[in-house]
């Protein structure tokens, strides 16, 4: 219960692979931070894990992304690959559903990496805090190999925005 009142939330890598700067994601929507602050990943595997304890708030029918929300109101988007929405769900398997509560490290989505490579899909996976303007984001690592047990971002309460909202997650 004490951690609920902490003024920061740690986000862990949702993949095993390499972390890259959000500005280096080859998609202008993410690189320009139009969706929010974050980081990108080059996944060595084919699975996406929860970067923190949260509630699943969105899984599109195309299965290419997942939206999460923490008890503190931090909204996250994990977008698997670029232009994967055009696959209409082909090659993706979702292991959770909307309104599920998930724990850090829990498997969220897996995908057929060979199919994606065959279709020449760029699998860079952004992790974006879609309401990042309400928080102070501290990046812990850039341009290095990481694993799902590695801390990658700290999201801090922004006193000016007075954002900590306790939610039923």
Backbone as ProteinMPNN parsed JSONL, in Angstrom:
{"seq_chain_A": "XXXXXXXXXXXXXXXXXXXXXXXXXXXXXXXXXXXXXXXXXXXXXXXXXXXXXXXXXXXXXXXXXXXXXXXXXXXXXXXXXXXXXXXXXXXXXXXXXXXXXXXXXXXXXXXXXXXXXXXXXXXXXXXXXXXXXXXXXXXXXXXXXXXXXXXXXXXXXXXXXXXXXXXXX", "coords_chain_A": {"N_chain_A": [[0.826, -1.2, 0.0], [2.022, 1.201, 0.667], [3.601, 1.902, -1.586], [1.756, 2.903, -3.336], [1.479, 5.536, -2.681], [3.856, 6.613, -3.325], [5.921, 8.974, -5.034], [6.782, 8.36, -7.528], [6.905, 6.166, -10.378], [8.22, 3.19, -11.551], [9.12, 2.002, -14.709], [9.597, -0.952, -16.454], [11.512, -2.741, -18.952], [9.576, -3.921, -21.682], [10.352, -5.979, -23.252], [12.95, -8.306, -24.224], [15.902, -7.207, -25.433], [17.092, -4.528, -27.384], [17.23, -1.172, -26.335], [16.143, 1.927, -27.685], [16.317, 5.439, -28.483], [13.29, 7.343, -28.438], [13.15, 9.254, -30.383], [14.543, 8.089, -32.423], [12.934, 6.2, -33.537], [11.667, 4.998, -36.537], [9.261, 6.37, -37.405], [7.314, 9.084, -37.8], [5.211, 9.919, -36.149], [5.729, 8.746, -33.658], [8.467, 9.426, -33.251], [8.41, 12.217, -33.173], [7.192, 12.616, -30.832], [4.487, 12.96, -30.751], [2.565, 11.222, -29.809], [3.372, 11.052, -27.243], [5.901, 11.034, -24.627], [8.606, 8.668, -24.502], [10.209, 5.509, -25.169], [11.915, 3.358, -27.528], [12.065, -0.065, -28.688], [14.028, -2.784, -29.864], [13.127, -5.872, -30.325], [14.457, -8.899, -29.231], [13.144, -11.241, -29.087], [9.837, -12.602, -29.345], [7.785, -11.726, -27.76], [5.751, -9.671, -25.637], [5.826, -8.01, -22.612], [4.3, -6.929, -19.508], [5.205, -3.718, -18.433], [4.864, -2.748, -15.919], [2.751, -2.918, -12.981], [-0.627, -2.792, -13.83], [-3.745, -1.827, -15.411], [-5.429, -3.251, -18.139], [-6.454, -1.257, -20.679], [-7.006, -1.03, -23.336], [-7.181, -2.99, -26.209], [-6.751, -3.24, -29.443], [-8.708, -4.553, -32.207], [-6.974, -5.332, -34.152], [-4.816, -6.25, -32.786], [-2.214, -5.315, -32.538], [-1.212, -3.611, -30.656], [-1.251, -2.389, -27.252], [-2.98, -0.883, -24.596], [-2.355, 0.467, -21.412], [-3.064, 1.298, -17.974], [-1.946, 2.73, -15.016], [-2.433, 2.55, -11.412], [-1.924, 5.064, -10.556], [-2.671, 6.646, -12.604], [-1.111, 6.821, -14.876], [-0.828, 6.538, -18.291], [-0.159, 4.139, -20.691], [1.119, 3.14, -23.857], [1.895, 0.397, -25.757], [3.211, -0.288, -28.739], [3.394, -2.598, -31.132], [5.748, -2.989, -33.445], [5.875, -1.288, -36.685], [3.39, -0.037, -38.794], [1.921, -2.334, -38.39], [-0.752, -2.456, -37.905], [-1.997, -2.857, -40.291], [-1.985, -5.577, -40.673], [-4.229, -6.636, -39.59], [-4.523, -8.226, -37.273], [-3.361, -10.649, -37.932], [-0.969, -13.059, -37.15], [-0.624, -12.292, -34.499], [-1.021, -12.984, -31.01], [-3.014, -12.42, -28.345], [-2.767, -12.34, -24.866], [-4.199, -11.352, -22.782], [-7.101, -9.431, -21.748], [-9.245, -6.554, -22.244], [-9.744, -4.6, -19.332], [-8.519, -6.408, -17.642], [-6.413, -6.868, -14.808], [-2.972, -6.554, -14.65], [0.28, -7.799, -13.81], [3.609, -6.607, -13.322], [5.885, -7.863, -15.702], [4.228, -9.821, -16.647], [3.079, -11.826, -19.349], [1.828, -10.283, -22.194], [1.304, -10.041, -25.023], [2.06, -12.118, -27.791], [3.828, -12.805, -30.83], [4.16, -13.823, -34.292], [7.182, -13.826, -35.283], [8.654, -14.604, -37.52], [6.768, -14.483, -39.591], [6.315, -11.725, -39.607], [8.849, -10.779, -40.359], [9.02, -11.972, -42.879], [7.054, -10.53, -44.194], [8.278, -8.17, -44.245], [8.034, -6.363, -42.106], [8.737, -3.714, -39.957], [9.845, -4.193, -36.807], [10.311, -2.535, -34.631], [9.436, -1.45, -31.457], [7.613, 0.879, -29.895], [7.294, 2.227, -26.583], [5.158, 4.219, -25.031], [4.267, 6.979, -23.018], [1.255, 8.121, -22.91], [-0.006, 10.228, -21.696], [2.055, 11.913, -20.978], [2.621, 14.609, -20.634], [1.683, 15.314, -18.211], [3.472, 14.428, -16.374], [6.83, 14.024, -15.061], [9.417, 12.671, -16.801], [11.982, 10.38, -16.489], [14.644, 9.081, -18.162], [16.346, 6.073, -17.939], [18.164, 4.422, -19.257], [19.81, 4.37, -22.43], [20.145, 3.311, -25.771], [21.161, 0.539, -25.448], [21.626, -2.971, -24.592], [18.936, -4.67, -23.095], [16.782, -6.249, -20.648], [13.704, -7.826, -19.556], [13.724, -7.417, -16.842], [14.971, -5.081, -16.416], [15.087, -1.709, -15.43], [13.733, 1.031, -17.165], [12.485, 3.515, -17.406], [11.57, 6.229, -15.254], [8.705, 7.501, -13.931], [7.618, 10.452, -12.733], [5.711, 12.19, -10.302], [4.242, 15.205, -11.199], [4.237, 18.03, -9.641], [3.2, 20.528, -10.405], [1.154, 19.855, -12.135], [-0.399, 18.365, -10.494], [-1.156, 15.561, -10.512], [-1.476, 12.93, -9.393], [-3.792, 10.536, -9.255], [-5.764, 8.377, -7.603], [-6.728, 5.318, -8.726], [-9.08, 2.705, -9.398], [-7.647, -0.07, -10.01]], "CA_chain_A": [[0.0, 0.0, 0.0], [2.878, 2.375, 0.724], [4.073, 2.275, -2.916], [0.686, 3.645, -4.003], [1.65, 6.945, -2.38], [5.166, 7.035, -3.802], [5.803, 10.023, -6.043], [7.327, 7.93, -8.809], [6.597, 4.827, -10.848], [9.284, 2.632, -12.383], [8.695, 1.176, -15.839], [10.606, -1.92, -16.864], [11.47, -3.069, -20.376], [8.542, -4.896, -22.013], [10.957, -6.975, -24.133], [14.378, -8.559, -24.122], [16.466, -6.726, -26.689], [17.845, -3.28, -27.339], [16.438, 0.044, -26.172], [16.575, 3.051, -28.515], [15.622, 6.69, -28.186], [12.021, 7.489, -29.155], [13.431, 10.095, -31.555], [15.134, 7.243, -33.454], [11.924, 5.306, -34.104], [11.433, 5.478, -37.903], [7.857, 6.726, -37.633], [7.263, 10.469, -37.346], [4.238, 10.067, -35.06], [6.416, 8.408, -32.407], [9.728, 10.167, -33.135], [8.121, 13.613, -32.837], [6.539, 12.555, -29.523], [3.089, 13.336, -30.91], [1.795, 10.321, -28.952], [3.871, 11.198, -25.884], [7.303, 10.701, -24.353], [8.815, 7.242, -24.324], [11.406, 4.883, -25.72], [11.633, 2.295, -28.478], [12.779, -1.316, -28.446], [14.223, -3.799, -30.892], [12.875, -7.082, -29.56], [15.201, -10.092, -29.63], [12.203, -12.367, -29.084], [8.536, -12.388, -29.976], [6.808, -11.558, -26.692], [5.646, -8.363, -24.999], [5.495, -8.185, -21.203], [3.846, -5.731, -18.801], [6.319, -2.955, -17.867], [4.511, -2.367, -14.547], [1.4, -3.333, -12.614], [-1.554, -1.87, -14.494], [-5.005, -2.351, -15.922], [-5.505, -3.211, -19.594], [-7.562, -0.363, -21.039], [-7.275, -1.064, -24.764], [-6.558, -3.955, -27.105], [-7.486, -3.104, -30.699], [-8.996, -5.817, -32.89], [-5.783, -5.665, -34.944], [-3.918, -6.903, -31.818], [-0.844, -4.82, -32.734], [-0.874, -2.658, -29.599], [-1.986, -2.559, -26.007], [-3.006, 0.286, -23.726], [-2.361, 0.152, -19.986], [-3.188, 2.444, -17.076], [-1.552, 2.386, -13.652], [-3.292, 3.088, -10.358], [-1.618, 6.489, -10.408], [-3.199, 7.362, -13.757], [-0.154, 6.854, -15.988], [-1.372, 5.811, -19.438], [0.915, 3.606, -21.515], [0.823, 2.468, -25.112], [2.955, -0.416, -26.343], [2.833, -0.449, -30.149], [4.293, -3.626, -31.639], [6.122, -2.782, -34.834], [5.361, -0.133, -37.423], [2.433, -0.443, -39.835], [1.358, -3.652, -38.093], [-2.21, -2.365, -37.91], [-2.44, -3.359, -41.596], [-2.054, -7.039, -40.651], [-5.565, -6.99, -39.092], [-4.441, -9.264, -36.257], [-2.629, -11.829, -38.402], [0.326, -13.279, -36.532], [-0.603, -11.852, -33.105], [-1.826, -13.694, -30.019], [-3.175, -11.594, -27.143], [-2.908, -13.211, -23.696], [-5.008, -10.634, -21.788], [-8.225, -8.724, -22.366], [-9.551, -5.264, -21.623], [-10.142, -4.585, -17.924], [-7.689, -7.293, -16.82], [-5.305, -6.301, -14.048], [-1.76, -7.303, -14.965], [1.441, -7.578, -12.954], [4.855, -6.391, -14.057], [6.497, -9.082, -16.186], [3.22, -10.741, -17.174], [3.0, -11.887, -20.807], [0.664, -9.577, -22.733], [1.086, -10.375, -26.432], [3.146, -12.767, -28.526], [3.599, -12.666, -32.267], [4.93, -14.66, -35.2], [8.278, -12.972, -35.761], [9.03, -15.028, -38.872], [5.762, -13.914, -40.493], [6.571, -10.284, -39.689], [10.06, -10.604, -41.156], [8.665, -12.359, -44.256], [6.261, -9.425, -44.742], [9.159, -6.997, -44.153], [7.487, -5.459, -41.087], [9.697, -3.17, -39.003], [9.337, -4.596, -35.498], [10.624, -1.607, -33.541], [8.262, -1.377, -30.591], [7.606, 2.01, -28.966], [6.567, 2.28, -25.305], [4.877, 5.647, -24.931], [3.384, 7.461, -21.957], [0.393, 8.972, -23.729], [-0.323, 11.449, -20.942], [3.353, 12.297, -20.415], [2.686, 16.033, -20.299], [1.289, 15.442, -16.81], [4.498, 13.815, -15.54], [8.246, 14.231, -15.349], [9.911, 11.369, -17.227], [13.432, 10.227, -16.411], [15.115, 7.913, -18.902], [17.441, 5.468, -17.184], [19.14, 3.841, -20.181], [19.607, 4.638, -23.851], [21.026, 2.614, -26.716], [21.887, -0.588, -24.86], [20.887, -4.218, -24.446], [18.142, -4.695, -21.867], [15.896, -7.391, -20.456], [12.444, -7.437, -18.913], [13.957, -7.062, -15.44], [15.714, -3.825, -16.381], [14.334, -0.462, -15.316], [14.055, 1.884, -18.31], [11.936, 4.86, -17.198], [10.925, 6.58, -13.996], [7.664, 8.505, -14.153], [7.491, 11.162, -11.465], [4.592, 13.093, -10.097], [4.522, 16.599, -11.546], [3.488, 18.829, -8.668], [2.469, 21.6, -11.098], [-0.063, 19.306, -12.732], [-1.163, 17.746, -9.414], [-1.792, 14.484, -11.255], [-1.716, 11.612, -8.812], [-5.199, 10.225, -9.078], [-5.84, 6.974, -7.239], [-7.741, 4.68, -9.553], [-9.379, 1.321, -9.073], [-7.042, -0.932, -11.031]], "C_chain_A": [[0.865, 1.257, 0.0], [3.295, 2.841, -0.664], [3.016, 3.063, -3.688], [0.865, 5.142, -3.8], [3.038, 7.469, -2.757], [4.971, 8.06, -4.915], [6.438, 9.636, -7.361], [6.918, 6.49, -9.096], [7.724, 4.386, -11.763], [8.65, 1.788, -13.489], [9.877, 0.317, -16.263], [10.467, -2.187, -18.365], [10.374, -4.113, -20.63], [9.058, -6.03, -22.901], [12.391, -7.243, -23.682], [14.968, -8.127, -25.456], [17.283, -5.473, -26.489], [16.876, -2.11, -27.186], [17.025, 1.125, -27.076], [15.795, 4.299, -28.107], [14.33, 6.767, -29.001], [12.224, 8.316, -30.429], [14.022, 9.291, -32.709], [14.173, 6.206, -34.018], [11.569, 5.837, -35.495], [9.955, 5.658, -38.262], [7.68, 8.099, -36.995], [6.292, 10.685, -36.184], [4.895, 9.778, -33.713], [7.649, 9.277, -32.209], [9.513, 11.619, -32.739], [7.441, 13.747, -31.479], [5.098, 13.051, -29.574], [2.183, 12.489, -30.006], [2.202, 10.453, -27.49], [5.335, 10.817, -25.799], [7.43, 9.194, -24.186], [10.145, 6.789, -24.851], [10.959, 3.836, -26.739], [12.474, 1.069, -28.15], [12.903, -2.116, -29.727], [14.179, -5.116, -30.125], [13.699, -8.242, -30.101], [14.276, -11.3, -29.744], [10.934, -12.039, -29.828], [7.425, -12.217, -28.936], [6.901, -10.159, -26.09], [5.124, -8.593, -23.583], [5.066, -6.855, -20.581], [5.038, -5.013, -18.164], [6.083, -2.522, -16.414], [3.164, -3.009, -14.235], [0.44, -2.318, -13.211], [-2.861, -2.59, -14.827], [-4.971, -2.223, -17.443], [-6.708, -2.35, -19.965], [-7.89, -0.396, -22.529], [-6.481, -2.174, -25.432], [-7.339, -3.855, -28.411], [-7.716, -4.467, -31.364], [-7.826, -6.262, -33.759], [-4.671, -6.27, -34.089], [-2.478, -6.39, -31.857], [-0.363, -3.88, -31.632], [-1.674, -3.01, -28.353], [-1.878, -1.28, -25.202], [-3.137, -0.157, -22.281], [-2.536, 1.429, -19.189], [-2.849, 1.992, -15.671], [-2.55, 2.97, -12.657], [-3.09, 4.578, -10.172], [-2.057, 7.3, -11.622], [-2.257, 7.473, -14.942], [-0.695, 5.966, -17.102], [-0.249, 5.434, -20.391], [0.364, 2.989, -22.788], [2.064, 1.69, -25.525], [2.48, -0.757, -27.748], [3.837, -1.4, -30.792], [4.545, -3.405, -33.126], [5.485, -1.544, -35.442], [4.509, -0.642, -38.581], [1.835, -1.821, -39.602], [-0.16, -3.631, -38.013], [-2.765, -2.953, -39.205], [-2.527, -4.882, -41.662], [-3.408, -7.539, -40.148], [-5.549, -8.175, -38.125], [-3.675, -10.505, -36.657], [-1.26, -11.901, -37.715], [0.43, -12.858, -35.073], [-1.466, -12.756, -32.233], [-1.839, -12.852, -28.745], [-3.49, -12.513, -25.965], [-3.7, -12.566, -22.566], [-6.185, -9.998, -22.518], [-8.464, -7.404, -21.636], [-10.124, -5.48, -20.236], [-9.404, -5.588, -17.054], [-6.684, -6.454, -16.035], [-4.103, -7.183, -14.325], [-0.641, -6.898, -14.009], [2.675, -7.383, -13.824], [5.459, -7.74, -14.434], [5.526, -10.101, -16.749], [3.198, -10.671, -18.702], [1.701, -11.239, -21.282], [0.311, -10.055, -24.142], [2.303, -11.138, -26.944], [2.815, -12.659, -30.008], [4.543, -13.56, -33.053], [6.001, -13.794, -35.854], [8.695, -13.331, -37.192], [8.05, -14.48, -39.913], [6.023, -12.423, -40.704], [7.804, -9.999, -40.558], [9.798, -10.921, -42.626], [7.905, -11.231, -44.951], [7.018, -8.091, -44.673], [8.587, -5.911, -43.233], [8.624, -5.01, -40.176], [9.134, -3.431, -37.604], [9.794, -3.71, -34.346], [9.339, -1.336, -32.766], [8.369, -0.196, -29.632], [6.804, 1.707, -27.695], [6.403, 3.76, -25.023], [3.969, 5.921, -23.747], [2.486, 8.501, -22.62], [-0.074, 10.229, -23.009], [0.938, 11.99, -20.267], [3.46, 13.767, -20.055], [2.318, 16.282, -18.836], [2.385, 14.983, -15.842], [5.888, 14.303, -15.923], [8.802, 12.843, -15.634], [11.439, 11.366, -17.164], [13.811, 8.945, -17.135], [16.349, 7.368, -18.202], [18.529, 4.896, -18.075], [18.797, 4.247, -21.603], [20.602, 3.826, -24.651], [21.833, 1.495, -26.067], [21.005, -1.825, -24.833], [20.17, -4.189, -23.096], [17.345, -6.008, -21.814], [14.682, -6.953, -19.67], [12.592, -7.117, -17.432], [14.746, -5.77, -15.292], [14.773, -2.627, -16.331], [14.733, 0.437, -16.479], [13.564, 3.323, -18.147], [11.449, 5.011, -15.763], [9.95, 7.707, -14.322], [7.388, 9.144, -12.802], [6.284, 12.08, -11.467], [5.037, 14.507, -10.42], [3.644, 17.47, -10.659], [2.667, 19.924, -9.344], [1.166, 21.118, -11.706], [-0.966, 18.657, -11.696], [-1.907, 16.517, -9.926], [-2.081, 13.197, -10.514], [-3.19, 11.437, -8.51], [-5.265, 8.738, -8.728], [-7.019, 6.37, -7.981], [-7.943, 3.249, -9.117], [-8.857, 0.438, -10.199], [-6.944, -2.334, -10.493]], "O_chain_A": [[0.49, 2.266, -0.596], [3.345, 4.046, -0.914], [3.356, 3.814, -4.602], [0.453, 5.936, -4.646], [3.347, 8.638, -2.529], [3.981, 8.019, -5.646], [6.62, 10.488, -8.231], [6.626, 5.71, -8.189], [8.135, 5.132, -12.652], [7.765, 0.971, -13.237], [11.0, 0.798, -16.409], [9.434, -1.893, -18.965], [10.257, -5.08, -19.879], [8.304, -6.933, -23.262], [12.958, -6.509, -22.872], [14.567, -8.637, -26.502], [18.068, -5.367, -25.547], [15.83, -2.07, -27.833], [18.243, 1.233, -27.221], [14.748, 4.212, -27.466], [14.29, 6.3, -30.139], [11.545, 8.096, -31.432], [14.008, 9.75, -33.851], [14.552, 5.418, -34.884], [11.207, 7.006, -35.628], [9.478, 5.162, -39.283], [7.873, 8.259, -35.79], [6.527, 11.541, -35.33], [4.648, 10.485, -32.736], [7.861, 9.811, -31.12], [10.347, 12.197, -32.042], [7.148, 14.855, -31.029], [4.553, 13.507, -28.568], [1.168, 12.971, -29.503], [1.472, 10.022, -26.598], [5.93, 10.342, -26.766], [6.481, 8.524, -23.78], [11.089, 7.57, -24.97], [9.784, 3.476, -26.806], [13.468, 1.155, -27.428], [12.001, -2.123, -30.565], [15.096, -5.431, -29.366], [13.647, -8.538, -31.295], [14.6, -12.271, -30.427], [10.942, -11.298, -30.811], [6.264, -12.528, -29.204], [7.97, -9.55, -26.039], [4.12, -9.275, -23.378], [5.428, -5.786, -21.073], [5.805, -5.635, -17.429], [6.986, -1.998, -15.76], [2.516, -3.573, -15.117], [0.668, -1.113, -13.109], [-3.04, -3.778, -14.559], [-4.534, -1.202, -17.972], [-7.842, -2.672, -19.612], [-8.917, 0.135, -22.953], [-5.269, -2.287, -25.249], [-8.471, -4.333, -28.488], [-6.984, -5.421, -31.099], [-7.702, -7.446, -34.068], [-3.678, -6.754, -34.632], [-1.603, -7.003, -31.246], [0.773, -3.406, -31.673], [-2.62, -3.797, -28.385], [-0.813, -0.666, -25.133], [-3.927, -1.045, -21.96], [-2.2, 2.515, -19.661], [-3.386, 0.999, -15.182], [-3.403, 3.78, -13.018], [-3.98, 5.277, -9.688], [-1.839, 8.511, -11.668], [-2.573, 8.153, -15.918], [-0.986, 4.79, -16.885], [0.515, 6.288, -20.842], [-0.715, 2.395, -22.796], [3.154, 2.254, -25.63], [1.467, -1.434, -27.922], [5.001, -1.044, -30.974], [3.66, -3.612, -33.956], [4.68, -0.855, -34.817], [4.893, -1.591, -39.265], [1.294, -2.42, -40.531], [-0.792, -4.687, -38.048], [-3.874, -3.487, -39.22], [-3.089, -5.423, -42.615], [-3.709, -8.727, -40.261], [-6.442, -9.021, -38.151], [-3.367, -11.338, -35.805], [-0.502, -10.932, -37.706], [1.481, -13.048, -34.461], [-2.515, -13.234, -32.667], [-0.793, -12.605, -28.144], [-4.376, -13.363, -26.055], [-3.859, -13.166, -21.503], [-6.256, -10.023, -23.747], [-7.941, -7.18, -20.544], [-10.886, -6.416, -19.997], [-9.628, -5.627, -15.844], [-6.168, -5.455, -16.536], [-4.191, -8.408, -14.248], [-0.63, -5.789, -13.475], [2.768, -7.929, -14.923], [5.541, -8.648, -13.606], [5.944, -11.134, -17.273], [3.288, -9.587, -19.279], [0.614, -11.6, -20.831], [-0.831, -10.424, -24.417], [3.437, -10.837, -26.573], [1.662, -12.447, -30.386], [5.58, -13.994, -32.552], [5.75, -13.119, -36.852], [9.046, -12.451, -37.978], [8.463, -14.059, -40.993], [5.96, -11.922, -41.826], [7.793, -9.089, -41.387], [10.293, -10.226, -43.514], [8.085, -10.998, -46.147], [6.476, -7.034, -44.995], [8.646, -4.719, -43.534], [9.388, -5.838, -39.681], [8.059, -2.936, -37.265], [9.672, -4.107, -33.187], [8.296, -1.033, -33.346], [9.126, -0.253, -28.663], [5.779, 1.026, -27.734], [7.382, 4.473, -24.803], [3.015, 5.183, -23.501], [2.912, 9.631, -22.862], [-0.491, 11.193, -23.651], [0.893, 12.463, -19.131], [4.311, 14.139, -19.246], [2.614, 17.345, -18.292], [2.243, 15.132, -14.629], [6.084, 14.914, -16.973], [8.675, 11.939, -14.808], [12.097, 12.244, -17.722], [13.361, 7.858, -16.772], [17.285, 8.112, -17.907], [19.699, 4.884, -17.691], [17.628, 4.444, -21.937], [21.758, 3.672, -24.258], [23.062, 1.505, -26.13], [19.792, -1.743, -25.026], [20.724, -3.743, -22.091], [17.256, -6.752, -22.79], [14.634, -5.828, -19.172], [11.658, -6.591, -16.827], [15.144, -5.4, -14.187], [13.802, -2.542, -17.082], [15.92, 0.6, -16.76], [14.166, 4.247, -18.693], [10.98, 4.057, -15.142], [10.321, 8.725, -14.907], [6.981, 8.475, -11.852], [5.902, 12.657, -12.486], [6.09, 14.954, -9.965], [2.448, 17.621, -10.908], [1.556, 20.22, -8.905], [0.192, 21.866, -11.787], [-2.145, 18.417, -11.955], [-3.128, 16.426, -9.8], [-2.899, 12.413, -10.996], [-3.755, 12.096, -7.637], [-4.836, 7.914, -9.536], [-8.151, 6.842, -7.879], [-7.048, 2.649, -8.522], [-9.533, 0.225, -11.206], [-6.463, -3.229, -11.187]]}, "name": "protein", "num_of_chains": 1, "seq": "XXXXXXXXXXXXXXXXXXXXXXXXXXXXXXXXXXXXXXXXXXXXXXXXXXXXXXXXXXXXXXXXXXXXXXXXXXXXXXXXXXXXXXXXXXXXXXXXXXXXXXXXXXXXXXXXXXXXXXXXXXXXXXXXXXXXXXXXXXXXXXXXXXXXXXXXXXXXXXXXXXXXXXXXX"}
